[in-house]
CSV table of N, CA and C in Angstrom, one decimal:
chain,number,residue,atom,x,y,z
B,14,MET,N,97.4,110.5,115.2
B,14,MET,CA,98.2,109.2,115.3
B,14,MET,C,97.0,108.0,115.9
B,15,HIS,N,96.8,108.8,117.1
B,15,HIS,CA,95.9,108.0,118.3
B,15,HIS,C,95.1,107.5,117.5
B,16,SER,N,94.0,108.3,117.0
B,16,SER,CA,92.7,107.9,115.9
B,16,SER,C,93.1,106.9,115.1
B,17,VAL,N,94.2,106.8,114.5
B,17,VAL,CA,94.6,106.0,113.1
B,17,VAL,C,94.6,104.6,113.8
B,18,ILE,N,95.3,104.4,115.1
B,18,ILE,CA,95.8,103.3,115.8
B,18,ILE,C,94.3,102.8,116.2
B,19,SER,N,93.5,103.6,116.7
B,19,SER,CA,92.4,103.1,117.4
B,19,SER,C,91.6,102.6,116.1
B,20,LEU,N,91.4,103.3,115.2
B,20,LEU,CA,90.7,102.7,113.9
B,20,LEU,C,91.1,101.3,113.5
B,21,LEU,N,92.5,101.2,113.5
B,21,LEU,CA,93.0,100.0,113.1
B,21,LEU,C,92.6,98.9,114.0
B,22,GLY,N,92.7,99.2,115.0
B,22,GLY,CA,92.3,98.2,116.3
B,22,GLY,C,90.7,97.8,116.1
B,23,PHE,N,90.1,99.0,115.9
B,23,PHE,CA,88.6,98.5,115.7
B,23,PHE,C,88.5,97.6,114.2
B,24,ALA,N,88.9,98.0,113.0
B,24,ALA,CA,89.0,97.0,112.1
B,24,ALA,C,89.4,95.5,112.3
B,25,ALA,N,90.5,95.4,113.1
B,25,ALA,CA,90.9,94.2,113.5
B,25,ALA,C,89.9,93.6,114.3
B,26,GLY,N,89.6,94.1,115.3
B,26,GLY,CA,88.4,93.7,116.4
B,26,GLY,C,87.2,93.1,115.4
B,27,THR,N,87.0,93.9,114.5
B,27,THR,CA,85.7,93.7,113.8
B,27,THR,C,85.8,92.3,113.1
B,28,LEU,N,87.1,92.2,112.4
B,28,LEU,CA,87.4,90.9,111.7
B,28,LEU,C,87.7,89.5,112.4
B,29,THR,N,88.4,89.9,113.4
B,29,THR,CA,88.5,88.4,114.3
B,29,THR,C,87.0,88.3,115.2
B,30,THR,N,86.5,89.2,115.4
B,30,THR,CA,85.0,89.1,115.9
B,30,THR,C,83.9,88.6,115.0
B,31,LEU,N,83.8,89.5,114.1
B,31,LEU,CA,83.0,88.8,112.8
B,31,LEU,C,83.0,87.4,112.4
B,32,SER,N,84.4,87.2,112.5
B,32,SER,CA,85.3,85.8,111.9
B,32,SER,C,84.1,84.6,112.6
B,33,PHE,N,83.8,85.1,114.0
B,33,PHE,CA,83.1,83.7,114.5
B,33,PHE,C,81.8,83.7,114.0
B,34,ILE,N,81.0,84.6,113.3
B,34,ILE,CA,79.7,84.6,112.7
B,34,ILE,C,79.5,83.3,111.9
B,35,PRO,N,80.3,83.3,110.8
B,35,PRO,CA,80.3,82.2,109.7
B,35,PRO,C,80.7,80.9,110.7
B,36,GLN,N,81.3,80.8,111.5
B,36,GLN,CA,81.3,79.7,112.4
B,36,GLN,C,80.0,79.2,113.0
B,37,VAL,N,79.7,79.9,113.7
B,37,VAL,CA,78.4,79.9,114.4
B,37,VAL,C,77.6,79.6,113.5
B,38,HIS,N,77.4,79.9,112.3
B,38,HIS,CA,76.5,79.7,111.3
B,38,HIS,C,76.4,78.3,110.9
B,39,LYS,N,77.4,77.9,110.6
B,39,LYS,CA,77.8,76.7,109.9
B,39,LYS,C,77.8,75.7,111.1
B,40,ALA,N,77.9,75.8,112.0
B,40,ALA,CA,77.8,74.9,113.3
B,40,ALA,C,76.0,74.6,113.5
B,41,TRP,N,75.4,75.7,113.1
B,41,TRP,CA,74.1,75.7,113.4
B,41,TRP,C,73.3,74.9,112.3
B,42,GLN,N,73.6,75.4,111.0
B,42,GLN,CA,73.1,74.9,109.8
B,42,GLN,C,73.5,73.2,109.9
B,43,SER,N,74.6,73.0,110.0
B,43,SER,CA,75.1,71.4,109.8
B,43,SER,C,74.7,70.6,111.0
B,44,LYS,N,74.4,71.4,112.3
B,44,LYS,CA,74.3,70.9,113.5
B,44,LYS,C,75.5,69.7,113.8
B,45,ARG,N,76.9,70.3,113.4
B,45,ARG,CA,77.8,69.5,113.5
B,45,ARG,C,79.0,70.3,114.2
B,46,CYS,N,79.6,70.2,115.4
B,46,CYS,CA,80.6,71.0,115.7
B,46,CYS,C,81.9,69.9,115.8
B,47,SER,N,81.8,68.7,115.6
B,47,SER,CA,82.5,67.7,116.2
B,47,SER,C,84.2,67.9,115.7
B,48,ASP,N,84.8,68.7,114.7
B,48,ASP,CA,85.9,69.1,114.3
B,48,ASP,C,86.4,70.2,115.1
B,49,LEU,N,85.8,71.1,115.8
B,49,LEU,CA,86.2,71.6,116.6
B,49,LEU,C,86.3,71.3,118.1
B,50,SER,N,87.9,71.7,118.2
B,50,SER,CA,88.3,71.0,119.5
B,50,SER,C,87.9,71.9,121.0
B,51,TRP,N,87.8,70.8,121.6
B,51,TRP,CA,87.3,71.4,122.9
B,51,TRP,C,88.1,71.8,124.0
B,52,GLY,N,89.5,71.6,123.5
B,52,GLY,CA,90.4,72.6,124.5
B,52,GLY,C,90.5,73.9,123.7
B,53,MET,N,90.6,73.9,122.2
B,53,MET,CA,90.5,75.2,121.6
B,53,MET,C,89.4,76.4,122.0
B,54,LEU,N,88.1,75.8,122.2
B,54,LEU,CA,87.2,76.6,122.6
B,54,LEU,C,87.2,77.0,124.1
B,55,LEU,N,87.6,76.1,124.8
B,55,LEU,CA,87.8,76.5,126.4
B,55,LEU,C,89.0,77.3,126.6
B,56,ALA,N,90.0,77.1,126.1
B,56,ALA,CA,91.4,78.0,126.3
B,56,ALA,C,91.2,79.5,125.6
B,57,PHE,N,90.4,79.5,124.3
B,57,PHE,CA,90.3,80.3,123.6
B,57,PHE,C,89.1,81.4,124.5
B,58,SER,N,88.2,80.6,124.8
B,58,SER,CA,87.1,81.6,125.8
B,58,SER,C,88.1,82.2,127.0
B,59,SER,N,88.4,81.2,127.9
B,59,SER,CA,89.3,81.7,128.8
B,59,SER,C,90.6,83.3,128.6
B,60,GLY,N,91.0,82.9,127.4
B,60,GLY,CA,91.9,83.7,127.0
B,60,GLY,C,91.2,85.1,126.7
B,61,VAL,N,89.8,84.8,126.1
B,61,VAL,CA,89.2,86.3,125.7
B,61,VAL,C,88.6,87.1,126.8
B,62,VAL,N,88.3,86.1,128.1
B,62,VAL,CA,87.9,86.9,129.1
B,62,VAL,C,89.1,88.0,129.7
B,63,LEU,N,90.5,87.3,129.9
B,63,LEU,CA,91.5,88.0,130.1
B,63,LEU,C,91.9,89.2,129.3
B,64,TRP,N,91.8,89.0,127.9
B,64,TRP,CA,91.8,90.2,127.0
B,64,TRP,C,90.9,91.4,127.2
B,65,LEU,N,89.7,90.6,127.8
B,65,LEU,CA,88.6,91.7,128.2
B,65,LEU,C,89.1,92.6,129.3
B,66,ILE,N,89.7,91.9,130.2
B,66,ILE,CA,90.4,92.7,131.5
B,66,ILE,C,91.3,93.7,130.8
B,67,TYR,N,92.2,93.0,130.3
B,67,TYR,CA,93.3,93.8,129.6
B,67,TYR,C,93.0,94.9,129.0
B,68,GLY,N,92.1,94.9,128.3
B,68,GLY,CA,91.4,96.2,127.5
B,68,GLY,C,90.6,97.1,128.5
B,69,LEU,N,89.9,96.7,129.4
B,69,LEU,CA,89.3,97.6,130.6
B,69,LEU,C,90.4,98.2,131.2
B,70,LEU,N,91.7,97.5,131.7
B,70,LEU,CA,92.6,98.1,132.6
B,70,LEU,C,93.5,99.4,131.5
B,71,LEU,N,93.5,98.9,130.2
B,71,LEU,CA,94.1,99.9,129.2
B,71,LEU,C,93.2,100.8,128.7
B,72,LYS,N,91.9,100.6,129.2
B,72,LYS,CA,91.0,101.6,128.5
B,72,LYS,C,90.9,101.5,127.1
B,73,ALA,N,91.1,100.6,126.4
B,73,ALA,CA,91.1,100.3,125.0
B,73,ALA,C,90.1,99.9,124.4
B,74,ALA,N,89.0,100.6,123.9
B,74,ALA,CA,87.8,100.1,123.2
B,74,ALA,C,87.9,99.1,122.8
B,75,PRO,N,88.7,99.4,121.3
B,75,PRO,CA,88.6,98.1,120.5
B,75,PRO,C,88.8,96.7,121.3
B,76,ILE,N,89.8,96.7,122.2
B,76,ILE,CA,89.9,95.4,122.7
B,76,ILE,C,88.8,94.9,123.4
B,77,ILE,N,88.2,96.0,124.2
B,77,ILE,CA,87.1,95.6,125.0
B,77,ILE,C,85.7,95.1,124.2
B,78,VAL,N,85.5,95.9,123.4
B,78,VAL,CA,84.2,95.4,122.1
B,78,VAL,C,84.4,94.2,121.8
B,79,ALA,N,85.7,94.2,121.0
B,79,ALA,CA,85.9,92.8,120.3
B,79,ALA,C,85.9,91.6,121.2
B,80,ASN,N,86.3,91.9,122.3
B,80,ASN,CA,86.5,90.5,123.3
B,80,ASN,C,85.0,90.5,123.8
B,81,ALA,N,84.4,91.3,124.4
B,81,ALA,CA,82.9,91.1,124.6
B,81,ALA,C,82.1,90.4,123.5
B,82,VAL,N,81.9,90.6,122.4
B,82,VAL,CA,81.1,89.7,121.4
B,82,VAL,C,81.8,88.5,121.2
B,83,THR,N,83.0,88.5,120.8
B,83,THR,CA,83.7,87.3,120.7
B,83,THR,C,83.1,86.1,121.9
B,84,LEU,N,83.3,86.6,122.9
B,84,LEU,CA,82.7,86.0,124.0
B,84,LEU,C,81.5,85.2,123.8
B,85,VAL,N,80.7,86.1,123.7
B,85,VAL,CA,79.2,85.7,123.2
B,85,VAL,C,79.1,84.9,122.4
B,86,LEU,N,79.6,85.0,120.8
B,86,LEU,CA,79.8,83.7,120.1
B,86,LEU,C,80.4,82.5,120.7
B,87,LEU,N,81.4,82.7,121.2
B,87,LEU,CA,81.9,81.2,121.8
B,87,LEU,C,81.1,80.5,122.7
B,88,ILE,N,80.1,81.5,123.4
B,88,ILE,CA,79.7,80.9,124.3
B,88,ILE,C,78.5,80.0,123.2
B,89,ALA,N,77.9,80.5,122.2
B,89,ALA,CA,77.2,79.8,121.4
B,89,ALA,C,77.9,78.7,120.8
B,90,LEU,N,78.9,78.6,120.3
B,90,LEU,CA,79.6,77.4,119.9
B,90,LEU,C,79.6,76.6,120.8
B,91,ILE,N,80.2,76.6,122.3
B,91,ILE,CA,80.1,75.8,123.3
B,91,ILE,C,79.0,75.1,123.7
B,92,THR,N,77.6,76.1,123.4
B,92,THR,CA,76.3,75.5,123.7
B,92,THR,C,75.8,74.7,122.6
B,93,MET,N,76.4,74.8,121.6
B,93,MET,CA,76.0,74.0,120.1
B,93,MET,C,77.1,72.6,120.2
B,94,LYS,N,78.1,72.9,120.6
B,94,LYS,CA,79.1,71.6,120.8
B,94,LYS,C,78.5,70.7,121.7
B,95,ILE,N,78.2,71.2,122.8
B,95,ILE,CA,77.2,70.2,124.0
B,95,ILE,C,76.0,69.5,123.4
B,96,ARG,N,75.0,70.3,122.8
B,96,ARG,CA,73.8,70.2,122.3
B,96,ARG,C,74.0,69.0,121.1
B,97,TYR,N,75.1,69.4,120.3
B,97,TYR,CA,75.2,68.4,118.9
B,97,TYR,C,76.1,67.6,119.2
B,98,LYS,N,76.6,67.2,120.5
B,98,LYS,CA,77.7,66.0,120.5
B,98,LYS,C,77.6,64.8,119.9
B,99,SER,N,78.7,64.4,119.6
B,99,SER,CA,79.1,63.4,118.5
B,99,SER,C,80.7,63.0,118.3
V,8,MET,N,101.9,99.0,137.8
V,8,MET,CA,100.8,98.7,137.3
V,8,MET,C,101.0,98.2,135.9
V,9,HIS,N,101.7,99.3,135.2
V,9,HIS,CA,102.0,98.9,133.7
V,9,HIS,C,102.4,97.5,133.5
V,10,SER,N,103.4,97.0,134.5
V,10,SER,CA,103.8,95.5,134.4
V,10,SER,C,102.7,94.6,134.8
V,11,VAL,N,101.6,94.8,135.6
V,11,VAL,CA,100.7,94.0,135.7
V,11,VAL,C,100.0,94.0,134.5
V,12,ILE,N,99.6,94.7,134.0
V,12,ILE,CA,98.7,95.0,132.7
V,12,ILE,C,99.3,94.2,131.6
V,13,SER,N,100.9,94.4,131.3
V,13,SER,CA,101.3,93.7,130.6
V,13,SER,C,101.4,92.0,130.9
V,14,LEU,N,101.6,91.8,132.2
V,14,LEU,CA,101.4,90.4,132.5
V,14,LEU,C,100.1,89.7,132.2
V,15,LEU,N,99.1,90.5,132.6
V,15,LEU,CA,97.7,90.2,132.3
V,15,LEU,C,97.5,89.8,130.5
V,16,GLY,N,98.2,90.9,129.9
V,16,GLY,CA,98.0,90.8,128.6
V,16,GLY,C,98.8,89.5,127.8
V,17,PHE,N,99.7,89.5,128.2
V,17,PHE,CA,100.7,88.3,128.1
V,17,PHE,C,100.0,86.9,128.4
V,18,ALA,N,99.2,86.7,129.7
V,18,ALA,CA,98.4,85.6,129.7
V,18,ALA,C,97.4,85.5,129.0
V,19,ALA,N,96.7,86.4,128.7
V,19,ALA,CA,95.6,86.5,127.7
V,19,ALA,C,96.1,86.0,126.4
V,20,GLY,N,97.2,86.4,125.8
V,20,GLY,CA,97.5,86.1,124.6
V,20,GLY,C,97.9,84.6,124.5
V,21,THR,N,98.7,84.2,125.6
V,21,THR,CA,99.3,82.7,125.5
V,21,THR,C,98.1,82.0,125.6
V,22,LEU,N,96.9,82.4,126.3
V,22,LEU,CA,95.7,81.2,126.2
V,22,LEU,C,95.0,81.4,124.9
V,23,THR,N,94.9,82.6,124.2
V,23,THR,CA,94.0,82.4,123.0
V,23,THR,C,95.0,82.1,122.0
V,24,THR,N,96.3,82.2,121.9
V,24,THR,CA,97.1,81.6,121.1
V,24,THR,C,97.4,80.1,121.2
V,25,LEU,N,97.6,79.5,122.1
V,25,LEU,CA,98.0,78.2,122.5
V,25,LEU,C,96.7,77.4,122.2
V,26,SER,N,95.5,78.0,122.3
V,26,SER,CA,94.1,77.6,122.0
V,26,SER,C,94.1,76.9,120.5
V,27,PHE,N,95.1,77.3,119.8
V,27,PHE,CA,94.8,76.8,118.6
V,27,PHE,C,95.8,75.6,118.5
V,28,ILE,N,96.7,75.4,119.4
V,28,ILE,CA,97.2,74.0,119.4
V,28,ILE,C,96.6,72.9,119.4
V,29,PRO,N,95.8,72.6,120.4
V,29,PRO,CA,94.8,71.5,120.3
V,29,PRO,C,93.7,71.4,119.1
V,30,GLN,N,93.5,72.7,118.4
V,30,GLN,CA,92.5,72.8,117.3
V,30,GLN,C,93.5,72.3,115.9
V,31,VAL,N,94.8,72.5,115.9
V,31,VAL,CA,95.7,72.0,114.9
V,31,VAL,C,96.0,70.5,115.2
V,32,HIS,N,96.1,70.2,116.5
V,32,HIS,CA,96.4,68.8,116.8
V,32,HIS,C,95.4,67.7,116.3
V,33,LYS,N,94.2,68.4,116.8
V,33,LYS,CA,92.8,67.7,116.4
V,33,LYS,C,92.7,67.4,115.0
V,34,ALA,N,92.9,68.5,114.3
V,34,ALA,CA,92.6,68.5,112.7
V,34,ALA,C,93.9,67.6,112.2
V,35,TRP,N,94.9,67.5,112.7
V,35,TRP,CA,96.1,66.7,112.1
V,35,TRP,C,95.9,65.3,112.7
V,36,GLN,N,95.2,65.0,113.4
V,36,GLN,CA,95.0,63.5,114.0
V,36,GLN,C,94.0,62.9,113.0
V,37,SER,N,93.0,63.8,113.1
V,37,SER,CA,91.6,63.4,112.4
V,37,SER,C,91.5,63.5,110.8
V,38,LYS,N,92.5,64.4,110.1
V,38,LYS,CA,92.9,64.7,109.1
V,38,LYS,C,91.4,65.1,108.7
V,39,ARG,N,90.7,65.9,109.7
V,39,ARG,CA,89.3,66.5,109.2
V,39,ARG,C,89.3,68.0,109.7
V,40,CYS,N,89.0,68.8,108.7
V,40,CYS,CA,88.6,70.1,109.3
V,40,CYS,C,87.3,70.6,108.3
V,41,SER,N,86.5,69.7,108.2
V,41,SER,CA,85.0,70.1,107.5
V,41,SER,C,84.2,71.0,108.3
V,42,ASP,N,84.2,70.7,109.5
V,42,ASP,CA,83.5,71.8,110.3
V,42,ASP,C,84.2,73.1,110.4
V,43,LEU,N,85.2,73.2,110.3
V,43,LEU,CA,85.8,74.6,110.5
V,43,LEU,C,85.3,75.5,109.3
V,44,SER,N,84.8,76.8,109.3
V,44,SER,CA,84.4,77.5,108.4
V,44,SER,C,85.4,78.4,107.8
V,45,TRP,N,85.4,78.3,106.5
V,45,TRP,CA,86.4,78.9,105.5
V,45,TRP,C,86.1,80.6,105.9
V,46,GLY,N,85.4,80.8,106.1
V,46,GLY,CA,84.9,82.4,106.7
V,46,GLY,C,85.5,82.7,107.8
V,47,MET,N,85.2,81.7,108.8
V,47,MET,CA,86.0,82.1,110.0
V,47,MET,C,87.4,82.1,110.0
V,48,LEU,N,88.0,81.1,108.8
V,48,LEU,CA,89.2,81.0,109.0
V,48,LEU,C,90.2,82.3,108.3
V,49,LEU,N,89.5,82.6,107.4
V,49,LEU,CA,89.8,83.6,106.4
V,49,LEU,C,89.7,85.1,107.1
V,50,ALA,N,88.5,85.3,107.8
V,50,ALA,CA,88.1,86.7,108.3
V,50,ALA,C,88.9,86.5,109.6
V,51,PHE,N,89.2,85.4,110.3
V,51,PHE,CA,90.0,85.4,111.8
V,51,PHE,C,91.6,86.0,111.3
V,52,SER,N,92.0,85.2,109.9
V,52,SER,CA,93.6,85.5,109.8
V,52,SER,C,93.8,86.8,109.1
V,53,SER,N,93.0,87.6,108.4
V,53,SER,CA,92.9,88.8,108.1
V,53,SER,C,92.9,89.9,109.4
V,54,GLY,N,92.0,89.3,110.5
V,54,GLY,CA,91.9,90.4,111.7
V,54,GLY,C,93.2,90.4,112.5
V,55,VAL,N,93.7,89.0,112.7
V,55,VAL,CA,95.0,89.0,113.0
V,55,VAL,C,96.2,89.4,112.7
V,56,VAL,N,96.2,89.5,111.3
V,56,VAL,CA,97.2,90.7,110.7
V,56,VAL,C,97.2,91.8,111.1
V,57,LEU,N,95.9,92.3,111.1
V,57,LEU,CA,95.4,93.9,111.4
V,57,LEU,C,95.9,94.1,113.0
V,58,TRP,N,95.6,93.1,114.1
V,58,TRP,CA,95.8,93.0,115.4
V,58,TRP,C,97.5,93.2,115.5
V,59,LEU,N,98.4,92.6,114.5
V,59,LEU,CA,99.6,92.8,114.7
V,59,LEU,C,100.2,93.9,114.3
V,60,ILE,N,99.7,94.6,113.2
V,60,ILE,CA,100.1,95.8,112.7
V,60,ILE,C,99.5,96.6,114.3
V,61,TYR,N,98.3,96.6,114.7
V,61,TYR,CA,98.0,97.4,115.9
V,61,TYR,C,98.9,97.3,117.2
V,62,GLY,N,99.3,96.2,117.2
V,62,GLY,CA,100.4,96.0,118.4
V,62,GLY,C,101.6,96.7,118.3
V,63,LEU,N,101.9,96.4,116.9
V,63,LEU,CA,103.5,97.1,116.3
V,63,LEU,C,103.3,98.8,116.7
V,64,LEU,N,101.9,99.2,116.3
V,64,LEU,CA,102.0,100.7,116.2
V,64,LEU,C,101.9,101.1,117.9
V,65,LEU,N,101.0,100.5,118.6
V,65,LEU,CA,101.0,100.6,120.0
V,65,LEU,C,102.2,100.4,121.0
V,66,LYS,N,103.4,99.3,120.2
V,66,LYS,CA,104.4,98.9,120.7
V,66,LYS,C,104.0,98.0,121.8
V,67,ALA,N,103.1,97.3,122.0
V,67,ALA,CA,102.3,96.1,122.8
V,67,ALA,C,102.8,94.9,122.8
V,68,ALA,N,103.8,94.7,123.1
V,68,ALA,CA,104.4,93.4,123.0
V,68,ALA,C,103.5,92.3,122.8
V,69,PRO,N,102.4,92.0,124.4
V,69,PRO,CA,101.8,90.9,124.3
V,69,PRO,C,100.8,90.8,122.8
V,70,ILE,N,100.5,91.9,122.6
V,70,ILE,CA,99.5,91.8,121.2
V,70,ILE,C,100.3,91.2,120.3
V,71,ILE,N,101.6,92.0,120.2
V,71,ILE,CA,102.3,91.6,119.1
V,71,ILE,C,102.8,90.0,118.8
V,72,VAL,N,103.1,89.4,120.2
V,72,VAL,CA,103.6,88.1,120.2
V,72,VAL,C,102.5,86.9,119.9
V,73,ALA,N,101.3,87.2,120.6
V,73,ALA,CA,100.3,86.5,120.5
V,73,ALA,C,99.6,86.3,119.0
V,74,ASN,N,99.7,87.5,118.3
V,74,ASN,CA,98.9,87.6,117.1
V,74,ASN,C,99.8,86.9,116.3
V,75,ALA,N,101.5,87.2,116.2
V,75,ALA,CA,102.2,86.3,115.5
V,75,ALA,C,102.4,84.8,115.3
V,76,VAL,N,102.4,84.3,116.8
V,76,VAL,CA,102.1,82.9,116.7
V,76,VAL,C,100.7,82.4,116.2
V,77,THR,N,99.7,83.1,116.5
V,77,THR,CA,98.0,82.6,116.0
V,77,THR,C,98.2,82.7,114.5
V,78,LEU,N,99.0,83.7,114.0
V,78,LEU,CA,98.9,83.7,112.7
V,78,LEU,C,99.7,82.5,111.9
V,79,VAL,N,100.6,81.8,112.6
V,79,VAL,CA,101.4,80.7,112.1
V,79,VAL,C,100.7,79.8,112.2
V,80,LEU,N,100.0,79.4,113.7
V,80,LEU,CA,98.8,78.4,113.7
V,80,LEU,C,97.6,78.2,112.5
V,81,LEU,N,96.8,79.5,112.5
V,81,LEU,CA,96.2,79.5,111.4
V,81,LEU,C,96.6,79.0,110.0
V,82,ILE,N,97.6,79.6,109.8
V,82,ILE,CA,98.2,79.1,108.4
V,82,ILE,C,98.1,77.6,108.3
V,83,ALA,N,98.6,76.9,109.4
V,83,ALA,CA,98.7,75.2,109.5
V,83,ALA,C,97.3,75.0,109.2
V,84,LEU,N,96.0,75.8,110.0
V,84,LEU,CA,94.8,75.1,110.1
V,84,LEU,C,94.4,74.9,108.5
V,85,ILE,N,94.7,76.4,107.7
V,85,ILE,CA,94.1,76.6,106.3
V,85,ILE,C,94.9,75.6,105.6
V,86,THR,N,96.1,75.4,105.9
V,86,THR,CA,97.0,74.3,104.7
V,86,THR,C,96.1,72.7,105.0
V,87,MET,N,95.6,72.7,106.2
V,87,MET,CA,95.2,71.3,106.5
V,87,MET,C,93.6,71.2,105.7
V,88,LYS,N,93.1,72.4,105.9
V,88,LYS,CA,91.8,72.5,105.5
V,88,LYS,C,91.7,72.4,103.8
V,89,ILE,N,93.1,72.7,103.3
V,89,ILE,CA,93.1,72.5,101.8
V,89,ILE,C,93.4,71.0,101.4
V,90,ARG,N,94.2,70.3,102.2
V,90,ARG,CA,94.9,69.2,101.9
V,90,ARG,C,93.8,68.1,102.1
V,91,TYR,N,92.7,68.3,103.4
V,91,TYR,CA,92.0,67.1,103.8
V,91,TYR,C,90.7,67.8,103.2
V,92,LYS,N,90.5,68.2,102.0
V,92,LYS,CA,89.3,69.1,101.8
V,92,LYS,C,88.1,67.8,101.7
V,93,SER,N,86.9,68.3,102.2
V,93,SER,CA,86.0,67.2,102.3
V,93,SER,C,84.5,68.0,102.0
């Protein structure tokens, strides 16, 4: 059962993490992030950092991996939002 | 220690969940969601559903509550993306 739960966690993490790839791709291609909210980007990034610590304390690999990758993609979006400011 | 970890999880969940409120507010005010990627919205929503199941199996309250509320906000964004299509 434990491995089934971990597998489900990895599937969940893969989806929520990979979901930022089309968003980064769209922003990169359109050079537009103006409909993305600063509040969302900053609050989400802060939350992802806390989830990362939570995952490390729980030693829950799916939570750790998913949030580490999500953080990298969020930093990419924030960088583009600054560069393509409108 | 267990309660400290849960508290951290609740803080993380509060941030990643509430982060969608400024995004929903921005979309509602501007009547624009065109810079939001469909791939992100749909993959993220699918992932959130799996995180919800993961949290239920782990009986991890922070994961359950955070993902339930996030799902509601994502449904609001998807609904606006359809209504304000551009």
